[in-house]
Short mmCIF file of N, CA and C in Angstrom, two decimals:
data_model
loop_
_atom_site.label_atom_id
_atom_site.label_comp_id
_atom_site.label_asym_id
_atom_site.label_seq_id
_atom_site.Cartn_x
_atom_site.Cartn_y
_atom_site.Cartn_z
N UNK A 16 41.70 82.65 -78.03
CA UNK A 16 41.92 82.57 -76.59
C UNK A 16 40.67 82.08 -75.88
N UNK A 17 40.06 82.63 -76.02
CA UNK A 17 38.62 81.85 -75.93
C UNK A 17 38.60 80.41 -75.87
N UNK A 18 38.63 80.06 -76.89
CA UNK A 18 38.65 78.41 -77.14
C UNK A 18 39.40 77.95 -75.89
N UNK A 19 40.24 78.18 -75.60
CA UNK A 19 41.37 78.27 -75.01
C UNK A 19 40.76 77.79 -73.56
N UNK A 20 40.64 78.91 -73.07
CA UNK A 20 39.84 79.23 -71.77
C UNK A 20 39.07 77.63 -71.51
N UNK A 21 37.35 77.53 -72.35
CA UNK A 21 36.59 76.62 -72.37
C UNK A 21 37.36 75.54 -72.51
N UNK A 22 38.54 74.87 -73.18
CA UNK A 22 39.57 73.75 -73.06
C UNK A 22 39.69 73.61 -71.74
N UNK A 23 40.19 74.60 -71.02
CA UNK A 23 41.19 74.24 -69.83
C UNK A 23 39.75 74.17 -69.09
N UNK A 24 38.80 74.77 -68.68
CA UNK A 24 37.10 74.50 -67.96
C UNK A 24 36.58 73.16 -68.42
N UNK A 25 36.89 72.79 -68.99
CA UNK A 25 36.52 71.42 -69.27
C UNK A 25 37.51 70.20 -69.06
N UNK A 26 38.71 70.54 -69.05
CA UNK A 26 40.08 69.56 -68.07
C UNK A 26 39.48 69.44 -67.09
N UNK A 27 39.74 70.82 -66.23
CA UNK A 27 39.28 70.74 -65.03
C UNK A 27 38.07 70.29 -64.26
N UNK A 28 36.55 70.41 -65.20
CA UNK A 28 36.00 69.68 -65.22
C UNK A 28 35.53 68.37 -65.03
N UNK A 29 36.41 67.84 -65.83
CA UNK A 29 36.61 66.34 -66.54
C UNK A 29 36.97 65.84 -65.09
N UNK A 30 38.62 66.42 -64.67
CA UNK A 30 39.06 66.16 -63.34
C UNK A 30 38.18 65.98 -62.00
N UNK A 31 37.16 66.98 -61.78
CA UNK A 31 36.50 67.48 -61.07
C UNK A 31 35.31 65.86 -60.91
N UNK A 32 34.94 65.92 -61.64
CA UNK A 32 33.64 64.97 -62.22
C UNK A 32 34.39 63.23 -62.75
N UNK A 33 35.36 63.61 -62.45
CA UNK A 33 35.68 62.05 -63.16
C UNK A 33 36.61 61.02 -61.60
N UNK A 34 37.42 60.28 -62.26
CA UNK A 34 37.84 59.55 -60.56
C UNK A 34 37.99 60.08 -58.90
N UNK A 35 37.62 59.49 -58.09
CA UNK A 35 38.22 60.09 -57.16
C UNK A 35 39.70 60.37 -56.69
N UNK A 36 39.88 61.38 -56.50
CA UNK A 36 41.52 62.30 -56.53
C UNK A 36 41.73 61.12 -55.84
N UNK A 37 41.26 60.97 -54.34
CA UNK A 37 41.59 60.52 -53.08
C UNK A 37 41.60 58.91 -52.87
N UNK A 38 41.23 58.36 -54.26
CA UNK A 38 40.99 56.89 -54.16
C UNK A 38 41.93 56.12 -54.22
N UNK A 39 42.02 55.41 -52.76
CA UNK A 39 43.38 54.44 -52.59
C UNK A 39 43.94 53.50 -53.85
N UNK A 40 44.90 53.32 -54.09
CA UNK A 40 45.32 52.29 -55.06
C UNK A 40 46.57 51.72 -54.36
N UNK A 41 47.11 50.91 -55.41
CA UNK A 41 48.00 49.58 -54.97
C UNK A 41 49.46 50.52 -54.85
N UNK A 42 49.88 50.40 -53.62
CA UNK A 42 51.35 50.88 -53.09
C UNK A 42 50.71 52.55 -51.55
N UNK A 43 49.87 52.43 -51.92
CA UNK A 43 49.45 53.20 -50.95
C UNK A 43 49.06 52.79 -49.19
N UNK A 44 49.63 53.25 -48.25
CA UNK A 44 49.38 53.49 -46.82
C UNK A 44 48.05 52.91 -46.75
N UNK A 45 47.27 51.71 -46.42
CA UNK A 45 46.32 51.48 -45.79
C UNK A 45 45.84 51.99 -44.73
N UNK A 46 44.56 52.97 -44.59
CA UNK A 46 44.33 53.05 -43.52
C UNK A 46 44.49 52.76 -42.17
N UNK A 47 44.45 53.29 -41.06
CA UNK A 47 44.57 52.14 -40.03
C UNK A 47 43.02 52.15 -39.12
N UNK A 48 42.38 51.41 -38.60
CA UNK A 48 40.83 51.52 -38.04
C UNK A 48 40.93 50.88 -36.82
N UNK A 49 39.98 51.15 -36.29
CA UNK A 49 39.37 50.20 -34.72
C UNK A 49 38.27 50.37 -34.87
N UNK A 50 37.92 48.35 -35.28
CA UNK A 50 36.47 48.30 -35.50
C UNK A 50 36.18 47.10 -34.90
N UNK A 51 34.97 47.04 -34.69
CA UNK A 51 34.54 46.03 -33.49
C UNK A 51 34.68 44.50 -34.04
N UNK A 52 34.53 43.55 -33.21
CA UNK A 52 34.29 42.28 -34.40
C UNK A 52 33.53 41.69 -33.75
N UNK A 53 32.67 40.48 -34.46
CA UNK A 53 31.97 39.78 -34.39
C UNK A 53 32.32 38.64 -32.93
N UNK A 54 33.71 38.71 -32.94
CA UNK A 54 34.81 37.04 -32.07
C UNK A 54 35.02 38.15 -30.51
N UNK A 55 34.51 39.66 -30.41
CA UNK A 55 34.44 40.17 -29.52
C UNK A 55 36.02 41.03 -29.19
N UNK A 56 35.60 42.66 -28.69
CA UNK A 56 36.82 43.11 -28.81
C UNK A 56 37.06 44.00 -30.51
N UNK A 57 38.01 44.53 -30.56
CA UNK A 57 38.16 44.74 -31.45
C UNK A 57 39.51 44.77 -32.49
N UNK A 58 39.55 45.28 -33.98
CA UNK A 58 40.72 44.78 -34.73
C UNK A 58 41.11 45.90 -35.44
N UNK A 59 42.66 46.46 -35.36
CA UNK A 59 43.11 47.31 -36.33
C UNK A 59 44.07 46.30 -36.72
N UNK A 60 44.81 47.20 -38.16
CA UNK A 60 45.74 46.08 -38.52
C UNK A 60 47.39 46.18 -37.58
N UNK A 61 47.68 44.97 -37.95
CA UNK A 61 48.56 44.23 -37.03
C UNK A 61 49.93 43.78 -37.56
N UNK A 62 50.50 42.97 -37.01
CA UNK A 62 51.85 42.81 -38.04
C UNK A 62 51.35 41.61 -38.84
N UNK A 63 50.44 41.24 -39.54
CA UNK A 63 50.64 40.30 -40.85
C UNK A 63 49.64 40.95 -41.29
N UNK A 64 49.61 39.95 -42.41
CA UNK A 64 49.10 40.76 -43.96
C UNK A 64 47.37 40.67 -43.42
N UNK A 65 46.95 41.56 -44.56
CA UNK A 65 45.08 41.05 -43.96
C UNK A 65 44.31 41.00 -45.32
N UNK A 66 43.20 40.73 -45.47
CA UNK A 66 42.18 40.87 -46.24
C UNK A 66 41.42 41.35 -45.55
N UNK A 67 40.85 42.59 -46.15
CA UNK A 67 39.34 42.96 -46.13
C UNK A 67 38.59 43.00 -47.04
N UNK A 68 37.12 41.91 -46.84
CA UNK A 68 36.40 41.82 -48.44
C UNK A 68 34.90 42.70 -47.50
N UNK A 69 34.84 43.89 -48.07
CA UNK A 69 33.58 45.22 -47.58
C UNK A 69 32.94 43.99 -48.54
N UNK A 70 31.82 44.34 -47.77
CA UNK A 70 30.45 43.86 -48.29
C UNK A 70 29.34 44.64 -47.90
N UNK A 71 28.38 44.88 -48.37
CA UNK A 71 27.16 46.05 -48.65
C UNK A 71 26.42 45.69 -47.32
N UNK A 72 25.75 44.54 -46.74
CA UNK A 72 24.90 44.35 -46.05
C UNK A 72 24.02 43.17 -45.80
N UNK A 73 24.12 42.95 -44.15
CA UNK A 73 24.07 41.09 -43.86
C UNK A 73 22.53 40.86 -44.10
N UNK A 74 22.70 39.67 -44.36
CA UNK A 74 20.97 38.88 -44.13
C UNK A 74 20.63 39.62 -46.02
N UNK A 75 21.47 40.32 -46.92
CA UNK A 75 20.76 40.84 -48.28
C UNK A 75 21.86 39.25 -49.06
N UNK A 76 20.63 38.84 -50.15
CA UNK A 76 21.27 37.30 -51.22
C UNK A 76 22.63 37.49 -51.48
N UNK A 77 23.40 38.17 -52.36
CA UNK A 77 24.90 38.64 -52.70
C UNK A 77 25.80 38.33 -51.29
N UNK A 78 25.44 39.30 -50.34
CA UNK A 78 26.09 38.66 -49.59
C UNK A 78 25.99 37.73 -48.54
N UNK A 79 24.73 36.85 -48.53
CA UNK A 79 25.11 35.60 -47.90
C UNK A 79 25.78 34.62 -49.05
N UNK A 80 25.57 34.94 -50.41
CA UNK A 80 26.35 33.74 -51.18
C UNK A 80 27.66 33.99 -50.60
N UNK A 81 28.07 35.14 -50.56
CA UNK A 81 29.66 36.05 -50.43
C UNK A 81 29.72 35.25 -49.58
N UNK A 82 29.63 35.25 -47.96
CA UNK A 82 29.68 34.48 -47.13
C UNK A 82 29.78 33.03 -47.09
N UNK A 83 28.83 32.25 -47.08
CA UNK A 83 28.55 30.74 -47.70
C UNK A 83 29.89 30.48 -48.04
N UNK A 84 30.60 31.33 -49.05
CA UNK A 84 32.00 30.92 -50.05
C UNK A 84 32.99 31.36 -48.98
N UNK A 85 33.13 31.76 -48.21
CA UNK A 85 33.98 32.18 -47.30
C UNK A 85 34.04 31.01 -46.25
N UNK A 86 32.71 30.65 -45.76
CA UNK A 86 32.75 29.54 -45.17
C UNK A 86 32.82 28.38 -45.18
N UNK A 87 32.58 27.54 -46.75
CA UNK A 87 32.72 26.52 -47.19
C UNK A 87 34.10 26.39 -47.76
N UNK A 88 34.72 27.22 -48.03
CA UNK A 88 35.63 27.28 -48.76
C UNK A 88 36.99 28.42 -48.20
N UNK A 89 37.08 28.54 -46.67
CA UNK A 89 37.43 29.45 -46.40
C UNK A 89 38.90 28.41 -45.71
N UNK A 90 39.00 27.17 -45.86
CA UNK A 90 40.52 26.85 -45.41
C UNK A 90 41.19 26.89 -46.74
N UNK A 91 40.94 27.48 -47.45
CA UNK A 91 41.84 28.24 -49.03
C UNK A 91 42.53 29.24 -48.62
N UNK A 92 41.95 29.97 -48.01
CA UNK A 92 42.72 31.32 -47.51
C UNK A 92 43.40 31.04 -45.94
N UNK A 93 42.66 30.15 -45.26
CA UNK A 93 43.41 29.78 -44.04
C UNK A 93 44.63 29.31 -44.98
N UNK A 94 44.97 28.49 -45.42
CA UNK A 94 46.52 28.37 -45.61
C UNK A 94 47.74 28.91 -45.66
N UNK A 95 47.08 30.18 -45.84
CA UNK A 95 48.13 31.66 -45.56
C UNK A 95 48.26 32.19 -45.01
N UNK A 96 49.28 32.99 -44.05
CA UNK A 96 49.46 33.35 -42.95
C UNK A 96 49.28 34.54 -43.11
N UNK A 97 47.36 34.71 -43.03
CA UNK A 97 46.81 36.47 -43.16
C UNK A 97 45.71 36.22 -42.48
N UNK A 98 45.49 37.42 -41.65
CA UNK A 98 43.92 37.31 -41.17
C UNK A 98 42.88 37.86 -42.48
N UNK A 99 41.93 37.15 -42.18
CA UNK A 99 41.23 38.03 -43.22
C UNK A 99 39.36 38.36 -42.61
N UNK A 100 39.13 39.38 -43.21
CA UNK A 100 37.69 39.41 -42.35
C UNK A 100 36.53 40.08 -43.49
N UNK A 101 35.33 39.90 -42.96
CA UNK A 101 34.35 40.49 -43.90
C UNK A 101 33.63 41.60 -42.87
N UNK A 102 33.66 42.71 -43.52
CA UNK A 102 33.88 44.08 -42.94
C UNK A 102 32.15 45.01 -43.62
N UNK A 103 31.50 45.34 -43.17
CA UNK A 103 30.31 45.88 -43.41
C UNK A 103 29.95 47.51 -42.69
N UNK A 104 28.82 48.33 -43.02
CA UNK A 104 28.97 49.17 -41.98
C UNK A 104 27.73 48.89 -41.35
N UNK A 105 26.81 47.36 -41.14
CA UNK A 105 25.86 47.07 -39.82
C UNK A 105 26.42 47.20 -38.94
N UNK A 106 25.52 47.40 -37.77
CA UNK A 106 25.96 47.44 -36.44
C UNK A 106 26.19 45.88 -35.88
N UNK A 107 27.07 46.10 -35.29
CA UNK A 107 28.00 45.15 -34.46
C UNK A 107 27.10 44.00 -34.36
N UNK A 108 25.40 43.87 -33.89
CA UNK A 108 24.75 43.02 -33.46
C UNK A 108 24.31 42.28 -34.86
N UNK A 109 24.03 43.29 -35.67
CA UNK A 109 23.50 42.56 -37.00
C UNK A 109 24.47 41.47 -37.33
N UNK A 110 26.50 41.92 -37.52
CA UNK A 110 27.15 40.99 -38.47
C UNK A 110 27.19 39.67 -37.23
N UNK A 111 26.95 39.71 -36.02
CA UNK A 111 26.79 38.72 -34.45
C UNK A 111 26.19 37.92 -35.38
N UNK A 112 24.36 38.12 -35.35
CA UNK A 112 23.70 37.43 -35.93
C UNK A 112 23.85 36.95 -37.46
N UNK A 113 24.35 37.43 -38.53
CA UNK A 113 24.80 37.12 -39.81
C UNK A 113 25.42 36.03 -39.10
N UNK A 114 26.61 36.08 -39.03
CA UNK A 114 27.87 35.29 -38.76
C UNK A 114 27.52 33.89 -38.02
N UNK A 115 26.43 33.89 -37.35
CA UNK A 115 25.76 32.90 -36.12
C UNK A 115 25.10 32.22 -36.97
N UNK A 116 24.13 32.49 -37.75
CA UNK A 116 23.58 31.83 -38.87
C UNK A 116 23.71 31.29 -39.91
N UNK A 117 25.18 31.87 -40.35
CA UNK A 117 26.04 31.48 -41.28
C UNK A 117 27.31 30.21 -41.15
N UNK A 118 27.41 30.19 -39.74
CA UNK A 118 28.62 29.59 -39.18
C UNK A 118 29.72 30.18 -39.48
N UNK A 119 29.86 31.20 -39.62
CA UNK A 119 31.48 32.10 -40.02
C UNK A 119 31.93 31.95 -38.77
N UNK A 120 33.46 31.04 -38.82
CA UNK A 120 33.73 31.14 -38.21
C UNK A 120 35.28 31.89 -37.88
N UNK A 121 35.28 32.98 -39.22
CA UNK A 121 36.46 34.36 -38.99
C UNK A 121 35.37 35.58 -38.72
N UNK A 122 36.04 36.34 -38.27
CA UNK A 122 35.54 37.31 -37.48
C UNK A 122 34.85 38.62 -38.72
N UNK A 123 33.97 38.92 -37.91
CA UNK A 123 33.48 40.05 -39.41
C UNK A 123 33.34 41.43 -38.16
N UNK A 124 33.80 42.81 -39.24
CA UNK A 124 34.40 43.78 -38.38
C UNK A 124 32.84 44.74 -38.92
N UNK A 125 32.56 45.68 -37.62
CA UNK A 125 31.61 46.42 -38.53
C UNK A 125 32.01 48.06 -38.15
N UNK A 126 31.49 48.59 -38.95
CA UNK A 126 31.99 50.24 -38.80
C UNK A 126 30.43 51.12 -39.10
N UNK A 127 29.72 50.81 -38.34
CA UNK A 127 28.43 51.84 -38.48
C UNK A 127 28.63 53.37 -38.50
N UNK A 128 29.85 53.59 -38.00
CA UNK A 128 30.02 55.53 -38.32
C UNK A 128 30.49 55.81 -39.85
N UNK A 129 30.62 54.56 -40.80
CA UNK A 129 30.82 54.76 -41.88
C UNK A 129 32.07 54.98 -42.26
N UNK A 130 32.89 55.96 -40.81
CA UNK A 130 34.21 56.14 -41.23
C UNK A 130 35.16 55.78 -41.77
N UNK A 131 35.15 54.49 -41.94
CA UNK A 131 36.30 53.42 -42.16
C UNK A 131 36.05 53.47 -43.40
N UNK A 132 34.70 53.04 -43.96
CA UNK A 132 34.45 53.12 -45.39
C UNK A 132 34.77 54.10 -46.44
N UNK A 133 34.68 54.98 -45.35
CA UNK A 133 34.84 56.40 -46.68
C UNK A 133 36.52 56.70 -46.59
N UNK A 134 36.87 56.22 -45.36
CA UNK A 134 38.67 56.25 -45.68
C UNK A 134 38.74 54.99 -46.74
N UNK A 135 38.55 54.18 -47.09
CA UNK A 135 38.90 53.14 -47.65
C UNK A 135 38.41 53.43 -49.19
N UNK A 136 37.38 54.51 -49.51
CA UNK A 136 36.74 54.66 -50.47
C UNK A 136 35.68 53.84 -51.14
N UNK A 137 35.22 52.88 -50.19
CA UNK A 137 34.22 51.64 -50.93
C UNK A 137 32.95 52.57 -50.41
N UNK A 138 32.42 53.41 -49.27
CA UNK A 138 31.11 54.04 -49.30
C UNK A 138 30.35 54.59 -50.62
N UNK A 139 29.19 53.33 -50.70
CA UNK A 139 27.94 54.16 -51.64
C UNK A 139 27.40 55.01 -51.18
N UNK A 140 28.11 56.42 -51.85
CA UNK A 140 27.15 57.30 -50.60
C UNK A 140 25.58 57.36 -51.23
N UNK A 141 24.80 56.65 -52.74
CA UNK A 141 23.86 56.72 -52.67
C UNK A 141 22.60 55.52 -52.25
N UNK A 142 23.62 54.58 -51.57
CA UNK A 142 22.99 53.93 -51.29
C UNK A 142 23.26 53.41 -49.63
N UNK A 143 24.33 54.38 -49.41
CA UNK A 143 24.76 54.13 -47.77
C UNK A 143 25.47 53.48 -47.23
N UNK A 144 25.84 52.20 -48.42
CA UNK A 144 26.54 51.17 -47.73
C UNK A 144 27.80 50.48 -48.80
N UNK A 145 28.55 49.88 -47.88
CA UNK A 145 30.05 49.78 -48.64
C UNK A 145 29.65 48.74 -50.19
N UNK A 146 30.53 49.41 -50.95
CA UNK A 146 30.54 48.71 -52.15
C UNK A 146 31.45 47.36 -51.65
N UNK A 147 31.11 46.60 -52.65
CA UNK A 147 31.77 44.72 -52.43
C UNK A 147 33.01 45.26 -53.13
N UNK A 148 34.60 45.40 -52.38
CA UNK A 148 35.74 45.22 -52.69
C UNK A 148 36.83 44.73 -51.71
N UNK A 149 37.95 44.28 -52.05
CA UNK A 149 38.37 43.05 -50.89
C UNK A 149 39.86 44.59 -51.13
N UNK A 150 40.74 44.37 -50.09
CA UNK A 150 41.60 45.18 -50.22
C UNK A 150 42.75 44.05 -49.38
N UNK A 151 43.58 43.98 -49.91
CA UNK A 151 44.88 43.28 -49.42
C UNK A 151 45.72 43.65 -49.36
N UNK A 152 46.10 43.75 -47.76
CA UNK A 152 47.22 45.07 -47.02
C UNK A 152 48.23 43.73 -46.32
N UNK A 153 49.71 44.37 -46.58
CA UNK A 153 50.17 43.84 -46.31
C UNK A 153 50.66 44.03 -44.91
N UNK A 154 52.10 43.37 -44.36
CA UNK A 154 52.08 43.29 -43.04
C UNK A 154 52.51 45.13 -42.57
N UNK A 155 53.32 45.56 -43.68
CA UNK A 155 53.52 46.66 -43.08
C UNK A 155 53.21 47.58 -43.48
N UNK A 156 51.38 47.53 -43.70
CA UNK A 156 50.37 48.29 -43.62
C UNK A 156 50.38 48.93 -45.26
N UNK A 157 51.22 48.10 -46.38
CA UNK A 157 50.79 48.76 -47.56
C UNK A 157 49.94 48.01 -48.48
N UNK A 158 48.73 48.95 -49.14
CA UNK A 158 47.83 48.05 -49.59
C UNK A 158 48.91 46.94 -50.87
N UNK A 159 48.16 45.90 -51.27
CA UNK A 159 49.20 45.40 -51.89
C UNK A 159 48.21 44.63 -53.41
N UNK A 160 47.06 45.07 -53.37
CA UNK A 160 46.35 44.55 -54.14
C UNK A 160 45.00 45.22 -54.04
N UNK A 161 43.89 45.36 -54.82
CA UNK A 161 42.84 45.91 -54.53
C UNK A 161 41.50 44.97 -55.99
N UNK A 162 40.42 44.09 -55.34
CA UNK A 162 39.67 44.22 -56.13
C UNK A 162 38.66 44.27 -55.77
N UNK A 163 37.84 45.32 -57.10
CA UNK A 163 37.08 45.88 -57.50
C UNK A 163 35.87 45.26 -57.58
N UNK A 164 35.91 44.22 -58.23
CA UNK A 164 34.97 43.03 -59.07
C UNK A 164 35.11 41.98 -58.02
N UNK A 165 34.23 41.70 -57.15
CA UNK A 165 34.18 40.53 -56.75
C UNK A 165 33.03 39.34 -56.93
N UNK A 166 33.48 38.15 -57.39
CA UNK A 166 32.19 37.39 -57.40
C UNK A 166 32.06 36.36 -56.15
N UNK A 167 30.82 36.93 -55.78
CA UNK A 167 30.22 36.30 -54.55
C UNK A 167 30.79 34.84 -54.70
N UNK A 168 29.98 34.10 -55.38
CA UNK A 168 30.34 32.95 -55.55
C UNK A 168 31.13 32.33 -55.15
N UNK A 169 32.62 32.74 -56.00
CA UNK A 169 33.91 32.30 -55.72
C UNK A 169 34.81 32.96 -54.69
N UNK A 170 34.21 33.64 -53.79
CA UNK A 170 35.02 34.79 -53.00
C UNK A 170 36.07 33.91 -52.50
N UNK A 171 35.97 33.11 -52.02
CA UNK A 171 36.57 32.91 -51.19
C UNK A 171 38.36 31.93 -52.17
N UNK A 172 37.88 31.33 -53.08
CA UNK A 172 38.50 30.56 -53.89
C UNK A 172 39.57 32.17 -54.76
N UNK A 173 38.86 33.40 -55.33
CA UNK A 173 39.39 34.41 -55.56
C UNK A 173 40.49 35.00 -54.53
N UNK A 174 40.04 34.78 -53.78
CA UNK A 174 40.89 35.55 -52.42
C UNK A 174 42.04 34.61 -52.02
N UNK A 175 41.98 33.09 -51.99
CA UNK A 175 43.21 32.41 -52.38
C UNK A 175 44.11 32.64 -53.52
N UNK A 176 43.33 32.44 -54.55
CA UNK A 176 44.37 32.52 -56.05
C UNK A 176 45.11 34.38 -55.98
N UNK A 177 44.02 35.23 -55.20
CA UNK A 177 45.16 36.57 -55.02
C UNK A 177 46.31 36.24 -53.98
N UNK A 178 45.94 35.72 -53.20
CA UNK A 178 47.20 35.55 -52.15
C UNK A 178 48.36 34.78 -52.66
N UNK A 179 48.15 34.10 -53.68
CA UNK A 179 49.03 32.92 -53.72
C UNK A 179 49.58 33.94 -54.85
N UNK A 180 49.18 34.86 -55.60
CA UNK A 180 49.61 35.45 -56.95
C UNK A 180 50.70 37.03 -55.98
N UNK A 181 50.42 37.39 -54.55
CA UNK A 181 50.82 38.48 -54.30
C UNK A 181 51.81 37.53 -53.18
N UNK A 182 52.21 36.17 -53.21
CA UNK A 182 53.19 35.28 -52.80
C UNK A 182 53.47 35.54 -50.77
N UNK A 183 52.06 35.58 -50.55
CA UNK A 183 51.59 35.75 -49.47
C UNK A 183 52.15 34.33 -48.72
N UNK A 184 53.11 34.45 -47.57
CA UNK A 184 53.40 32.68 -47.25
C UNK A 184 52.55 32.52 -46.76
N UNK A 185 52.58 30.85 -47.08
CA UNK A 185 51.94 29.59 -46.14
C UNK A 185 51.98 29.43 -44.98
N UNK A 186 50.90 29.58 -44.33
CA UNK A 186 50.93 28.65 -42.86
C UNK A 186 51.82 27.66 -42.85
N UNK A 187 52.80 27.23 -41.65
CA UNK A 187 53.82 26.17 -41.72
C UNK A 187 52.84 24.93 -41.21
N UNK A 188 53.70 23.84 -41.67
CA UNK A 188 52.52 22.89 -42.04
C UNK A 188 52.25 22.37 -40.96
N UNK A 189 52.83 22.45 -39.46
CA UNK A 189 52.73 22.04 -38.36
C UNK A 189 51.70 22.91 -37.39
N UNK A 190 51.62 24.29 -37.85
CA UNK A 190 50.93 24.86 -37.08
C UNK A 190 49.79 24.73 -38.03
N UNK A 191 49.83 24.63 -39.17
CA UNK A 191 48.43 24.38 -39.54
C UNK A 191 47.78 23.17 -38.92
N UNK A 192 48.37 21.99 -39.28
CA UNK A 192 47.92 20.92 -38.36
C UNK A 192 47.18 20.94 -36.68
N UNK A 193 47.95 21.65 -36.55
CA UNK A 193 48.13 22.24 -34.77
C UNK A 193 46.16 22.58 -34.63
N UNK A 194 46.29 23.34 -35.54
CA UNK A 194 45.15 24.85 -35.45
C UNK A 194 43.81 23.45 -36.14
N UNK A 195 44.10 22.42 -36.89
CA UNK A 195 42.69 21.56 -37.32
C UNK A 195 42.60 21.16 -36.27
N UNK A 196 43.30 20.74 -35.33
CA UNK A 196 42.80 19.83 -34.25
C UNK A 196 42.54 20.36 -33.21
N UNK A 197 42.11 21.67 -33.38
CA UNK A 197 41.39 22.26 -32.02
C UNK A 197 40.04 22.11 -32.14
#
């Protein structure tokens, strides 16, 4: 019985010390937030689908490549009818200036009370700031994809090939047109 005992203290354990209970996965209720943005005003989610790719912190190498790929390469994901944003927990003025220097010209959301992060589960709490994961919620607010692994690099080219794989529609080809010639 003994043995016994130390078995089940060490399940529980295991449990205790191993994933987070609370960590969102794919079919789960997306949060909902009000967080400021960069384009002024602010953004919770809405009726279409969204991307959020958390990123750790502006003006650090990782994520201006992250960026860069978002912006050079960011009418990949315009083709789909999703907002998508790059979400940090700097203050409002920092992702201003990121974004100004960068030419981003989609909106980046910031959450300095952290809150958002730690509902979402990307907070390093030993390093303070959101881990790099993109979360793709659909229109009626269920997450519909989640990754983990993102490479800066290709963010933005990744974040197309998920949309097109989670059969996210196309912008119609007239309003896309519409929207280049502004």
């Amino acid at each position: 019985m003994k043995h016994g005992r130390f078995a089940l203290l060490g399940v529980l354990l295991g449990f205790a010390l191993g994933a987070n209970a609370g960590e969102l996965k794919v079919g789960d209720k997306a949060p909902d937030f009000n967080l400021e943005s960069t384009h002024g005003g602010t953004y919770q989610l809405g009726d279409k689908p969204v991307v959020l790719a958390w990123f750790p912190k502006a003006y650090t190498q990782g994520c201006t490549v992250e960026c860069q790929s978002l912006v050079e390469k960011g009418h990949l994901i315009e083709a789909f009818d999703v907002d998508y944003f790059m979400v940090s927990c700097d203050p409002i003025e920092d992702n201003k200036g990121f974004a100004a220097k960068h030419h981003a010209e989609f909106p980046m959301l910031s959450d300095p009370t952290k809150e958002v992060a730690k509902a979402y589960g990307v907070l390093n709490e030993g390093w303070g700031v959101p881990n790099r994961h993109n979360f793709y919620i659909g229109a009626d607010g269920i997450i519909l994809a989640i990754d983990r692994k993102v490479n800066v690099a290709t963010a933005a080219e990744d974040i197309a090939a998920r949309l097109a794989e989670l059969q996210i529609p196309k912008v119609a080809k007239e309003a896309a047109e519409t929207a280049s010639d502004t």
